[in-house]
CSV table of C-alpha atoms and ligand atoms in Angstrom, one decimal:
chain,number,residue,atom,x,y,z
W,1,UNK,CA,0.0,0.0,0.0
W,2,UNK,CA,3.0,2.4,0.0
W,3,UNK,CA,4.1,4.5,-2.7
W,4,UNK,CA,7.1,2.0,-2.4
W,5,UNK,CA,10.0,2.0,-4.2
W,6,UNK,CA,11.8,-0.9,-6.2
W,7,UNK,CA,11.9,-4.3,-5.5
W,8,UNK,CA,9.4,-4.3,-2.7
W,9,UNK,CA,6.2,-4.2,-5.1
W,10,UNK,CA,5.2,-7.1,-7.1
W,11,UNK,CA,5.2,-4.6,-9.6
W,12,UNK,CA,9.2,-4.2,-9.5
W,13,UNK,CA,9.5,-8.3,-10.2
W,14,UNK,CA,6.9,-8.1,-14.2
W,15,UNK,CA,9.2,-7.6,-16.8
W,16,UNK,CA,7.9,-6.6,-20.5
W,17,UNK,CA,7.2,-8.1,-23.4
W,18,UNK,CA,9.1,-7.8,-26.8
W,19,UNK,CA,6.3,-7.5,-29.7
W,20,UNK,CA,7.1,-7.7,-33.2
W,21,UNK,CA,5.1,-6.9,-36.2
W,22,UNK,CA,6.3,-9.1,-39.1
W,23,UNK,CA,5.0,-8.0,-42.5
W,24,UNK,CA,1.9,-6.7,-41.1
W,25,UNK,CA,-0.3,-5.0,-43.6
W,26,UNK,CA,-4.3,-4.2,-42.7
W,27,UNK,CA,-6.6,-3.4,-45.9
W,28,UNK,CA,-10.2,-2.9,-44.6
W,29,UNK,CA,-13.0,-4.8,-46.5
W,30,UNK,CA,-10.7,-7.1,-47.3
W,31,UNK,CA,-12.7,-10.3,-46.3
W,32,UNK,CA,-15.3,-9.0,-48.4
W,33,UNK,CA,-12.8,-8.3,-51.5
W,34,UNK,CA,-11.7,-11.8,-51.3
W,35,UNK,CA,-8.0,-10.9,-49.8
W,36,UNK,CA,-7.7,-7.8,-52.1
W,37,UNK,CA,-9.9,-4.6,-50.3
W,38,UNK,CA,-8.6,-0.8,-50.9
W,39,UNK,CA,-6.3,0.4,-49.7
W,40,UNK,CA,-3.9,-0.3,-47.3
W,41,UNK,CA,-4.6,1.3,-43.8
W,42,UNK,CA,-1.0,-0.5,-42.7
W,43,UNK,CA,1.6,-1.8,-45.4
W,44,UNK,CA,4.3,-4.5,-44.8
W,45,UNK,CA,5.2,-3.4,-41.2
W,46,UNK,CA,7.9,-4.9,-39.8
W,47,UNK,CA,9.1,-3.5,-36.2
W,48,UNK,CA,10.6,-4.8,-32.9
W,49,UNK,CA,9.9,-3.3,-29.6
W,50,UNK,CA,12.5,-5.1,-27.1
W,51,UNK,CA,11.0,-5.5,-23.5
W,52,UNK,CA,10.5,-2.6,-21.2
W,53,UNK,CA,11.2,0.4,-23.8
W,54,UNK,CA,8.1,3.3,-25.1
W,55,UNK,CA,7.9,2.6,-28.5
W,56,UNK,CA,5.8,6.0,-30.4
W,57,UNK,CA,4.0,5.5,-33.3
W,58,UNK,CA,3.6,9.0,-34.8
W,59,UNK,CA,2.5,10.5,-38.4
W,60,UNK,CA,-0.3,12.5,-40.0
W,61,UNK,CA,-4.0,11.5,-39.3
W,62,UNK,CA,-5.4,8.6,-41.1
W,63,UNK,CA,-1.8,6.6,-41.8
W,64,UNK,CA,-2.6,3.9,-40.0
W,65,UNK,CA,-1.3,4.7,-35.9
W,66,UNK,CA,-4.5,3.4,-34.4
W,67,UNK,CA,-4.8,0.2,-36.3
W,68,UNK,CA,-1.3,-0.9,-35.6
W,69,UNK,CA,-2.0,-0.6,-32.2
W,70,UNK,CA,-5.5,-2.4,-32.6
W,71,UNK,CA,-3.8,-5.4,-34.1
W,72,UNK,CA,-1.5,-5.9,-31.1
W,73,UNK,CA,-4.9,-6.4,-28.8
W,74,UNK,CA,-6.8,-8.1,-31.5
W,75,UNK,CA,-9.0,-5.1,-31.9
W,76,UNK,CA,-8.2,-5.3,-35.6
W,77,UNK,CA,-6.9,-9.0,-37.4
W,78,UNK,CA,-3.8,-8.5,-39.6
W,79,UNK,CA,-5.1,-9.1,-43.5
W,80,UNK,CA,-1.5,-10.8,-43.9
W,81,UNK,CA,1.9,-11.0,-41.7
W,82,UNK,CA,1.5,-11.8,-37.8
W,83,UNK,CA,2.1,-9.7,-34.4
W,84,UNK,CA,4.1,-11.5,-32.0
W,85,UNK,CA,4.7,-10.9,-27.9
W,86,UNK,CA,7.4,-12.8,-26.8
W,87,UNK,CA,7.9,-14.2,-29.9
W,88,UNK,CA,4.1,-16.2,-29.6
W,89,UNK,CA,2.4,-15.4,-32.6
W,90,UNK,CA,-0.8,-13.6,-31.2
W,91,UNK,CA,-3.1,-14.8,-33.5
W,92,UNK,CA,-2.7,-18.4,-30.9
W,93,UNK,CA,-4.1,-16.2,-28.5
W,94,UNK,CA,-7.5,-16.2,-27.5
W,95,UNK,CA,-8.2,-12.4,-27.7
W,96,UNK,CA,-10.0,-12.2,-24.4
W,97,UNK,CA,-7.1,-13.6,-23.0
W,98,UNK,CA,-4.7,-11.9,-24.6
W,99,UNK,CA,-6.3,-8.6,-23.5
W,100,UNK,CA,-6.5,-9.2,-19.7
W,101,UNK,CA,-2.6,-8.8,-20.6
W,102,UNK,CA,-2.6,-6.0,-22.6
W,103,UNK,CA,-3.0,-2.4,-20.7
W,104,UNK,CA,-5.2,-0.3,-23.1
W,105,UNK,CA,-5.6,3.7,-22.3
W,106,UNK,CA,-7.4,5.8,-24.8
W,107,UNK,CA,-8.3,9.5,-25.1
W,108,UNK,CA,-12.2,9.4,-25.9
W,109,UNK,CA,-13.4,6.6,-24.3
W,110,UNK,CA,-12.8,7.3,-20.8
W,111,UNK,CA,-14.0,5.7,-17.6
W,112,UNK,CA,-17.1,3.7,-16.8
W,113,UNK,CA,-19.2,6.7,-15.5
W,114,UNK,CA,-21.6,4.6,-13.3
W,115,UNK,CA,-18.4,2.7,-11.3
W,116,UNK,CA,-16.7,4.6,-8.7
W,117,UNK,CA,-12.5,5.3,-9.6
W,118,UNK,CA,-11.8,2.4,-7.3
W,119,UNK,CA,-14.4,0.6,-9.0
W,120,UNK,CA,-12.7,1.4,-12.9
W,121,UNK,CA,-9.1,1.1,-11.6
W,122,UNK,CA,-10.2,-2.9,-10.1
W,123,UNK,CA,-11.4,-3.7,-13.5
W,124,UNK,CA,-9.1,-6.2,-14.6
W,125,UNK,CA,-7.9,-7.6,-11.2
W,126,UNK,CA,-11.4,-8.6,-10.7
W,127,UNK,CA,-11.8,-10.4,-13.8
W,128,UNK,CA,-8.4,-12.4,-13.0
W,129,UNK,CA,-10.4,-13.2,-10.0
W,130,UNK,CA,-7.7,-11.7,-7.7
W,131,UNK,CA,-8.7,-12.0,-3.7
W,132,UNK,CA,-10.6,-8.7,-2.5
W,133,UNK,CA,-7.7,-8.1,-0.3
W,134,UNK,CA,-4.9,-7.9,-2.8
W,135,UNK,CA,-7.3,-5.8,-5.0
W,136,UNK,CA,-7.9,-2.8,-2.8
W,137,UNK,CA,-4.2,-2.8,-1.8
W,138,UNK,CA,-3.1,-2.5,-5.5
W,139,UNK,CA,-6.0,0.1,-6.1
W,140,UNK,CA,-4.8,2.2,-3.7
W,141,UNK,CA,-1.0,1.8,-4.2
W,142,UNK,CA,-1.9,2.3,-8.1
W,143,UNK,CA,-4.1,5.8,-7.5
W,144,UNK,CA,-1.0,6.9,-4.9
W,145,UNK,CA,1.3,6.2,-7.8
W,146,UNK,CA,-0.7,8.3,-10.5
W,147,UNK,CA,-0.5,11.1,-7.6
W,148,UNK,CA,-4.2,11.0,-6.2
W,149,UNK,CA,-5.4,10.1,-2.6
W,150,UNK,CA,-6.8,7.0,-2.6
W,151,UNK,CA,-9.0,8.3,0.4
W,152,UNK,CA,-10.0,11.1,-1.5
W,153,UNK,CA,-11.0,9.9,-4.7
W,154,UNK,CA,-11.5,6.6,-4.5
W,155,UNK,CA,-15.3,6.4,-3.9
W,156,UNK,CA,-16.2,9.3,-6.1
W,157,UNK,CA,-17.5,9.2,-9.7
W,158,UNK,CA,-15.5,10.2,-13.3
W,159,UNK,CA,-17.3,13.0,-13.4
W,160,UNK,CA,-15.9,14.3,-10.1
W,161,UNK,CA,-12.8,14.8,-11.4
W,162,UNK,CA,-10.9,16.9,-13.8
W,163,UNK,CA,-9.9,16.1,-17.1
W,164,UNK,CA,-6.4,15.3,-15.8
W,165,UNK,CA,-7.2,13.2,-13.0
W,166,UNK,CA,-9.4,11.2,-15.0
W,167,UNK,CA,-6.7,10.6,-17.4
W,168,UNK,CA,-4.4,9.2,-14.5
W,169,UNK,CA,-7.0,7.1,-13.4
W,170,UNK,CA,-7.5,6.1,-17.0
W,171,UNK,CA,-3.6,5.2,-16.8
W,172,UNK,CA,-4.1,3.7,-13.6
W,173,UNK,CA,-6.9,1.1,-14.7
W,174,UNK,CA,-4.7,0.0,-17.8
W,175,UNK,CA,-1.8,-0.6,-15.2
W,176,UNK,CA,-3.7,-2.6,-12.8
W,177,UNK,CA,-3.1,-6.1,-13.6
W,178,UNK,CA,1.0,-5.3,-14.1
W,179,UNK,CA,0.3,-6.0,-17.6
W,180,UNK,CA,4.0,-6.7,-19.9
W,181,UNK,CA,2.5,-4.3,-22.4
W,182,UNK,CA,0.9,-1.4,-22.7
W,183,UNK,CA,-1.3,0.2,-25.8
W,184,UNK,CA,-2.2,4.2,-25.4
W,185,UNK,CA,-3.5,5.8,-28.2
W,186,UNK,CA,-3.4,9.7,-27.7
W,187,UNK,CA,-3.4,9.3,-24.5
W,188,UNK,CA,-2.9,12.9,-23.3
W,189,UNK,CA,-4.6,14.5,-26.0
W,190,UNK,CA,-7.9,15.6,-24.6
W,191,UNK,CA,-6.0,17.8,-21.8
W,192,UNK,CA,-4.3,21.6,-21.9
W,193,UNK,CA,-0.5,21.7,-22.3
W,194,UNK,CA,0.3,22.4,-18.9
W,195,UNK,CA,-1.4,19.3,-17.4
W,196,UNK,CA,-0.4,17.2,-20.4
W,197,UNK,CA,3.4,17.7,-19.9
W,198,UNK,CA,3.0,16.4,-16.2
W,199,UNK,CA,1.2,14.1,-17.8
W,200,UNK,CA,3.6,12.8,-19.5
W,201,UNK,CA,6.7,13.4,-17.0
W,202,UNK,CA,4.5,11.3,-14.5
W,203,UNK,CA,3.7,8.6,-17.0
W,204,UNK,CA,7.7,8.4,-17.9
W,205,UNK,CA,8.8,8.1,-14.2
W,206,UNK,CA,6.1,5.5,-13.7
W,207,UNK,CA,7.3,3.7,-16.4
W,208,UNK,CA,11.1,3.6,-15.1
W,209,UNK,CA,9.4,2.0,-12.1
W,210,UNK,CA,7.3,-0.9,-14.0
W,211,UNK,CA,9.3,-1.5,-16.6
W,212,UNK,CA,6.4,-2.3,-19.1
W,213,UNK,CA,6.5,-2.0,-22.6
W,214,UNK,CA,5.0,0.4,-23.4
W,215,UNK,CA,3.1,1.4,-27.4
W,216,UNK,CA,2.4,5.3,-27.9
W,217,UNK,CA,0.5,6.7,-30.8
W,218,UNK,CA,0.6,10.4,-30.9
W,219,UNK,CA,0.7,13.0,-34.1
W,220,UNK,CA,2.8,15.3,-31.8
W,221,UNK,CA,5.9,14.5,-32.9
W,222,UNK,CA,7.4,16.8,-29.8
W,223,UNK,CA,5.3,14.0,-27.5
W,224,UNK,CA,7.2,11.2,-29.8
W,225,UNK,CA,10.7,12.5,-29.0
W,226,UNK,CA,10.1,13.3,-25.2
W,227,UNK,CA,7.9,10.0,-25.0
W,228,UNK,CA,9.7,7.7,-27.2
W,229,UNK,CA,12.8,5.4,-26.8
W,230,UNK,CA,12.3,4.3,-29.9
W,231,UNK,CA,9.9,6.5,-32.7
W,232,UNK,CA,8.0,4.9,-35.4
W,233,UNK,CA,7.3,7.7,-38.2
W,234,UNK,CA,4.4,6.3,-40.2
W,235,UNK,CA,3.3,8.3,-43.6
W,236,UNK,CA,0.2,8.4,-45.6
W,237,UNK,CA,-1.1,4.8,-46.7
W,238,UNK,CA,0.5,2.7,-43.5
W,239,UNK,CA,4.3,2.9,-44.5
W,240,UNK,CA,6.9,2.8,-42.1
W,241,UNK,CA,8.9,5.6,-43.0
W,242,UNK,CA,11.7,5.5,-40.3
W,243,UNK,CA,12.2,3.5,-36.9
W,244,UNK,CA,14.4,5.1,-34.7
W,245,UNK,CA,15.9,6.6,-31.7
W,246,UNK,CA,14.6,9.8,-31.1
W,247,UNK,CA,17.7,11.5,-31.2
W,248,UNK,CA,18.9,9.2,-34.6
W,249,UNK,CA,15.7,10.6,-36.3
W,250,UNK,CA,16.5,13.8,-35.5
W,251,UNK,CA,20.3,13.5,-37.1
W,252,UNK,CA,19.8,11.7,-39.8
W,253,UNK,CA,16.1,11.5,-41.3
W,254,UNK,CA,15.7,9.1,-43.2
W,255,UNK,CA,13.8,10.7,-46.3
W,256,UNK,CA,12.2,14.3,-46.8
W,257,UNK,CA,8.8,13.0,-45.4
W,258,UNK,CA,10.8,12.6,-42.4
W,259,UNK,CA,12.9,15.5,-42.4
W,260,UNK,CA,9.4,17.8,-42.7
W,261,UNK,CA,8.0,16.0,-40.4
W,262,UNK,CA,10.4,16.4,-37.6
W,263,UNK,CA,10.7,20.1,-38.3
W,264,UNK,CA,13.1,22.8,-39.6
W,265,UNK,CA,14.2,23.5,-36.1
W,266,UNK,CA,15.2,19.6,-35.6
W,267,UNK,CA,18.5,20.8,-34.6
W,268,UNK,CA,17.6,22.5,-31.4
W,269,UNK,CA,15.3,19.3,-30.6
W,270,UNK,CA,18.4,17.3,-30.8
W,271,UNK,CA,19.6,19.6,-28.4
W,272,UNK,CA,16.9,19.2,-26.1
W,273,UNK,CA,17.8,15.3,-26.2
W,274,UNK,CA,21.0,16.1,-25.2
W,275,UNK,CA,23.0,16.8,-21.3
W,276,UNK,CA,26.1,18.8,-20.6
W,277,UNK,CA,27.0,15.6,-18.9
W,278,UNK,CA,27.6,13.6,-22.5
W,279,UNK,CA,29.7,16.4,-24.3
W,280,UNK,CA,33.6,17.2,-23.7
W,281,UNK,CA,34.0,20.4,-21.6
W,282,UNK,CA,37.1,23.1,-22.3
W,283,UNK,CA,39.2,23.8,-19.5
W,284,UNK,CA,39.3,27.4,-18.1
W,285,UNK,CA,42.3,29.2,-16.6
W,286,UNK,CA,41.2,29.1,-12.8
W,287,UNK,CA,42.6,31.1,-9.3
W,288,UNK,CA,41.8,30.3,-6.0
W,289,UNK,CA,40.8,33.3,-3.6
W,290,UNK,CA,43.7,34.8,-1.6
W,291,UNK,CA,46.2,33.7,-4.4
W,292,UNK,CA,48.8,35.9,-5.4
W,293,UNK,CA,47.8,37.6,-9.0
W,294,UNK,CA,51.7,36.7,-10.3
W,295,UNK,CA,51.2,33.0,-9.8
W,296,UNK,CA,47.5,32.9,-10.9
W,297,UNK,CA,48.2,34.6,-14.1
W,298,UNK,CA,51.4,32.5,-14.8
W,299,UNK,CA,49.5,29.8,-14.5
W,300,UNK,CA,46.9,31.2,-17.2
W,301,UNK,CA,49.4,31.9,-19.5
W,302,UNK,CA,47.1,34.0,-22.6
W,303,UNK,CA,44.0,33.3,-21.4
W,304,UNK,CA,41.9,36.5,-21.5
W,305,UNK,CA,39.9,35.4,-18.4
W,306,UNK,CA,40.5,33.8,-15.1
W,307,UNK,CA,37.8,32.2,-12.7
W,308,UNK,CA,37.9,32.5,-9.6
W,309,UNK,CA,37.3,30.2,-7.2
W,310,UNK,CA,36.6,29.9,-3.3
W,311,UNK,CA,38.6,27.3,-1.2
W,312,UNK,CA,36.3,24.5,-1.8
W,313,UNK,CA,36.7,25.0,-5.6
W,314,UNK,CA,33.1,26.8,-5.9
W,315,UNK,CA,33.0,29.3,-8.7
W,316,UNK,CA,33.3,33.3,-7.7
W,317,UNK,CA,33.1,34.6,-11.2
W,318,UNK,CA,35.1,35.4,-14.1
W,319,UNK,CA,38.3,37.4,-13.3
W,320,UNK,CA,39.7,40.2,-16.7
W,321,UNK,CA,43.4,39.3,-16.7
W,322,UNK,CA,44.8,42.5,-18.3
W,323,UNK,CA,43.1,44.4,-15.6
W,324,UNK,CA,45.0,42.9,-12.6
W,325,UNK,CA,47.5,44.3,-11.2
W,326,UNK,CA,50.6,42.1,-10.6
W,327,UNK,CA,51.5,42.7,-6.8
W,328,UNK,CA,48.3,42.3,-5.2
W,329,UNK,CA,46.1,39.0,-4.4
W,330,UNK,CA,42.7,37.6,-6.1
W,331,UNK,CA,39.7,38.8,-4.0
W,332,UNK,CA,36.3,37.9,-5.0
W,333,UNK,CA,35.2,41.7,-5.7
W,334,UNK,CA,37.1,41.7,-8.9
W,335,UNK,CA,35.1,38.7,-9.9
W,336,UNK,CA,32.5,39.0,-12.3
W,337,UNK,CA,29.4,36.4,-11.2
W,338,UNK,CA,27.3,36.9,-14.1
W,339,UNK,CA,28.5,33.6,-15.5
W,340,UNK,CA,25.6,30.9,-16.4
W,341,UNK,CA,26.2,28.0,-14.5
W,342,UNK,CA,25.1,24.8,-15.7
W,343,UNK,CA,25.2,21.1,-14.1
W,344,UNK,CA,26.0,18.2,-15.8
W,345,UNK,CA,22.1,17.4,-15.6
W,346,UNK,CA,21.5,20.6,-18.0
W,347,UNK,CA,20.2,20.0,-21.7
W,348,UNK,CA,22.4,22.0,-24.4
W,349,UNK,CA,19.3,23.4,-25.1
W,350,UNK,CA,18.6,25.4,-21.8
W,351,UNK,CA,22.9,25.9,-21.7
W,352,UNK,CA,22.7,27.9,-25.3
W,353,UNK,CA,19.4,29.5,-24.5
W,354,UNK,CA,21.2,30.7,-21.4
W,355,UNK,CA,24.4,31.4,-23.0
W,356,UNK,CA,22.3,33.5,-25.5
W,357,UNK,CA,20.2,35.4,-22.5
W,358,UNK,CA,23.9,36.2,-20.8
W,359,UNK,CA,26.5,38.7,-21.5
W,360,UNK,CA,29.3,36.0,-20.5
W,361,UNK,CA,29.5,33.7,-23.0
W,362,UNK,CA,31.4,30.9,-21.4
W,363,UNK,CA,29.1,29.2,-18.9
W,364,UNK,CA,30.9,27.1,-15.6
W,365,UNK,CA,29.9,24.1,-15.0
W,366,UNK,CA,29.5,22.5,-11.6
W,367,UNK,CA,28.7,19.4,-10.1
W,368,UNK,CA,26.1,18.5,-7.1
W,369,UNK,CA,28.1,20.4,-4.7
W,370,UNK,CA,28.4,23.5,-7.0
W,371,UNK,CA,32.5,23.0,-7.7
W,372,UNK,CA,33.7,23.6,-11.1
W,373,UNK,CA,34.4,20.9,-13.1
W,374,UNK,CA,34.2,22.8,-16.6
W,375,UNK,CA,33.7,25.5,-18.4
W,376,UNK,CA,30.9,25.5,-21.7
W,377,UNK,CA,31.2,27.4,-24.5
W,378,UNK,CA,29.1,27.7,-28.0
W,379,UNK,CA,31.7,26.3,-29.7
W,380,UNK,CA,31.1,22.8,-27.3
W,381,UNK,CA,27.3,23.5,-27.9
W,382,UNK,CA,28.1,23.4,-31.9
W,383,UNK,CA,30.7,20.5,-32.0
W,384,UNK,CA,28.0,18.5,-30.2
W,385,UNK,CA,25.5,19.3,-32.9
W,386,UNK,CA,27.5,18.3,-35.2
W,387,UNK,CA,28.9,15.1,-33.8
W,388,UNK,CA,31.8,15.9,-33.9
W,389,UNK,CA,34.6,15.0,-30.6
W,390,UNK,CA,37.2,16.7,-30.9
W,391,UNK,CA,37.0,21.1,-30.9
W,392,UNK,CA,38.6,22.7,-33.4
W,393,UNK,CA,42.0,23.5,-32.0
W,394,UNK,CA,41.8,27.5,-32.1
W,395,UNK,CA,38.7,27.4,-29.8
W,396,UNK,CA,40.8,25.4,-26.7
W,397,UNK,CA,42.1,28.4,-25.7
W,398,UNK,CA,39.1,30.3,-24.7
W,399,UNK,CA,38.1,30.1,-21.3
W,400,UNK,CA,37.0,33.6,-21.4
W,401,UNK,CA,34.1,35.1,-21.4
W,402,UNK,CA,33.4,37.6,-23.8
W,403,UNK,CA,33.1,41.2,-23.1
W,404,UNK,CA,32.1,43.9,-25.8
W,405,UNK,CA,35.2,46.6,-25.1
W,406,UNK,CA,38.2,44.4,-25.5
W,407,UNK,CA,38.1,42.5,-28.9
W,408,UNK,CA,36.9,39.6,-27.2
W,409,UNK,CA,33.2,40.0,-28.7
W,410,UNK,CA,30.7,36.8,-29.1
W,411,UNK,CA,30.6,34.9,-31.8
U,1,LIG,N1,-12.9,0.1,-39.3
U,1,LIG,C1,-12.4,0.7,-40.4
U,1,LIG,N2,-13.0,0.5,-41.6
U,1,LIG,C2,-12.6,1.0,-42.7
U,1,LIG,N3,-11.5,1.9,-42.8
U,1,LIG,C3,-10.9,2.1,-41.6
U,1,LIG,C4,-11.3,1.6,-40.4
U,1,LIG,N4,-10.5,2.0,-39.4
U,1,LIG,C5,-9.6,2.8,-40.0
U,1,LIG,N5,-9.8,2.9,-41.4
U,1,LIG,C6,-9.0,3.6,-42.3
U,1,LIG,O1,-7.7,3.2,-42.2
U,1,LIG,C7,-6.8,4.3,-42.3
U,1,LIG,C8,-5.9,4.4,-41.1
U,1,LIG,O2,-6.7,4.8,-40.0
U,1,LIG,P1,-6.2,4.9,-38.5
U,1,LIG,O3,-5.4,3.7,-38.2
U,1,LIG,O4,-7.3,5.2,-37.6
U,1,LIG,O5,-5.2,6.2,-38.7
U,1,LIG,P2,-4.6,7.1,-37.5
U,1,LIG,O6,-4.8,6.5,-36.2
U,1,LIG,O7,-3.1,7.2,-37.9
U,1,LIG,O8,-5.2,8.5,-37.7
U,1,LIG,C9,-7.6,5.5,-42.6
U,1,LIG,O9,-7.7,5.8,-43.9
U,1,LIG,C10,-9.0,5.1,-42.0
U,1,LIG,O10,-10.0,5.8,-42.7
U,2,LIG,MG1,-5.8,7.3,-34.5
């Protein structure tokens, strides 16, 4: 009944399943047709979703997301090819069986409005014919999970609850029986932005916790790349048009479809994908407080810029080397703090948007206890865009931030 962590909750122990589509293509009517029917809502899919991963299946209305995702619960029977979980070719499967398995969430059809959240969220435990105990305990550790009170909202109606809560509970029910897959379809469309990116940063920790896998269909192809480890882009008439990585779509689209798709500003959502943790930090000239400005700036050799730090190594700001005077000592008054500071935890794309925003255009980075460990520069920023690992050579040197009346402009 706690909001436990791992491995105490039965939950911990379910694994997912893999599911494959092999050759999967759907033409509607085509009983009727005798095999032929027109035209193809899916064509000749062939995907792998390993065990425990968010596959996204994204594209335009109408090319075929929701009947993918119907063929994996038996909603919808393949016209030719075979879906398989765990390798068993579903089509074996009893579909009432196979659904009791399956953890279905979809945006219109919400709740049973006559049964109480409790009531919805007990669904499928009560038709595995689970002991009343074990029910209730998973109810309420399920609605605690989704971030309700089970006291408060467990005997109340769908209608007594927002939009968003009803969506949770929607998630909630789906989750019940620990099934090893999961099937949303839109799943936080019918909710504003605000409560559909908590939404989703609640279903994405939840996730790491369960470990189910997990099949999204959104159009929003920003939801697909925050969502997704894996992102299906699926084109007019059921074709796969590339099935990949989020940050792999991003870099290297596979066709213009895609690249249109994705969006002219697919650079800086690469960025977004990206941590100041995974790219290779420059080296600044640095000074401890109290030390003598002869050694600190021998030590710097031609670097513009010094920073200063405080005896446990914390940043104090950015130090102007020409304007110290030889004889004295660093103090932290001739520092400059106006640096961004970044943690390895930062994407690149809040580092340039703050190196953008900030006069000093060489951000410090520091780790949990706010010691430097690097400085950031655009010229990191860039070489990560481009892939590239090593920095061109002229741009090791920098260390400094820029300041408009000394030559050392931005770039
Ligand atoms: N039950 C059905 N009968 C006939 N055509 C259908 C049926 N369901 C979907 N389609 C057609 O199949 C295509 C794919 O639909 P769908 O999978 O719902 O697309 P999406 O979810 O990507 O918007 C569309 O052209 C749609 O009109
Ligand atoms: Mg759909």
């Amino acid at each position: 009944m706690q909001p436990d962590g791992k491995g105490t909750s039965e939950s911990a122990a379910r694994q997912g399943a893999s599911v494959e589509f092999r050759h999967v293509t759907k033409r509607f009517g085509a009983e009727a047709a005798g095999g032929k029917g027109t035209p193809g809502a899916v064509n000749d899919l062939s995907l792998t979703v390993p065990p425990g991963e968010i596959c996204v299946l994204v594209g335009p209305s109408g090319c075929g997301k929701t009947t993918s995702l119907k063929m994996v619960n038996r909603l919808v029977e393949p016209t030719e090819g075979q879906v398989l979980i765990d390798g068993q070719d579903i089509s074996t499967v009893r579909a009432t069986v196979l659904r009791r398995r399956i953890g279905y969430v979809i945006q219109q059809i919400g709740l049973f409005p006559h049964q109480t959240i409790g009531e919805n969220v007990a669904t499928v435990p009560r038709l595995l014919g689970w002991p009343k105990e074990r029910i209730r305990s998973r109810v309420d550790e399920l609605l605690t999970l989704i971030g309700l009170d089970p006291g408060g909202v467990r005997d109340r109606y769908p209608s007594q609850l927002s939009g968003g809560e009803r969506q949770r509970v929607g998630v909630a029910r789906a989750m019940a029986a620990e099934p090893p897959v999961m099937l949303m379809d839109e799943p936080f469309g019918a909710v504003d932005p605000i409560v559909r990116g908590r939404l989703q940063n609640e279903f994405l920790r939840l996730h790491q916790e369960l470990g189910t896998t997990v099949l999204l269909v959104t159009h929003d192809i920003d939801e697909a790349i925050k969502m997704g480890d894996r992102v299906a882009i699926m084109q007019q008439g059921g074709y796969l048009a590339q099935y990949a990585p989020p940050a792999e779509l991003l870099a290297n689209p596979a066709n213009d479809f895609v690249a249109r798709f994705v969006g002219s500003d697919r650079g800086l959502k690469r960025l977004a994908l990206m941590t100041v943790a995974e790219v290779d930090l420059r080296e600044a000239a640095t000074a401890r407080v109290g030390e003598p400005v002869r050694s600190a700036l021998a030590r710097a050799a031609e670097a513009a810029y010094i920073l200063l730090l405080d005896m446990d190594g914390r940043p104090e700001g950015w130090v102007n080397a020409r304007r110290l005077r030889p004889e004295g000592t660093l103090d932290s008054e001739a520092a400059d703090p106006s640096s961004p500071i970044f943690t390895p935890a930062t994407t690149l794309r809040d580092a340039l948007s703050m190196l953008l925003a900030s006069a000093v255009q060489t951000g410090v980075v520091v780790d949990e206890s706010g010691r430097y460990v690097g400085a950031l520069t655009l010229e990191v920023v860039g070489a990560a865009l481009r892939g590239a690992t090593t920095p061109p050579p002229e741009a090791l040197t920098i260390g400094s931030p820029s300041e408009p009346d000394d030559g050392h402009a931005a770039r």
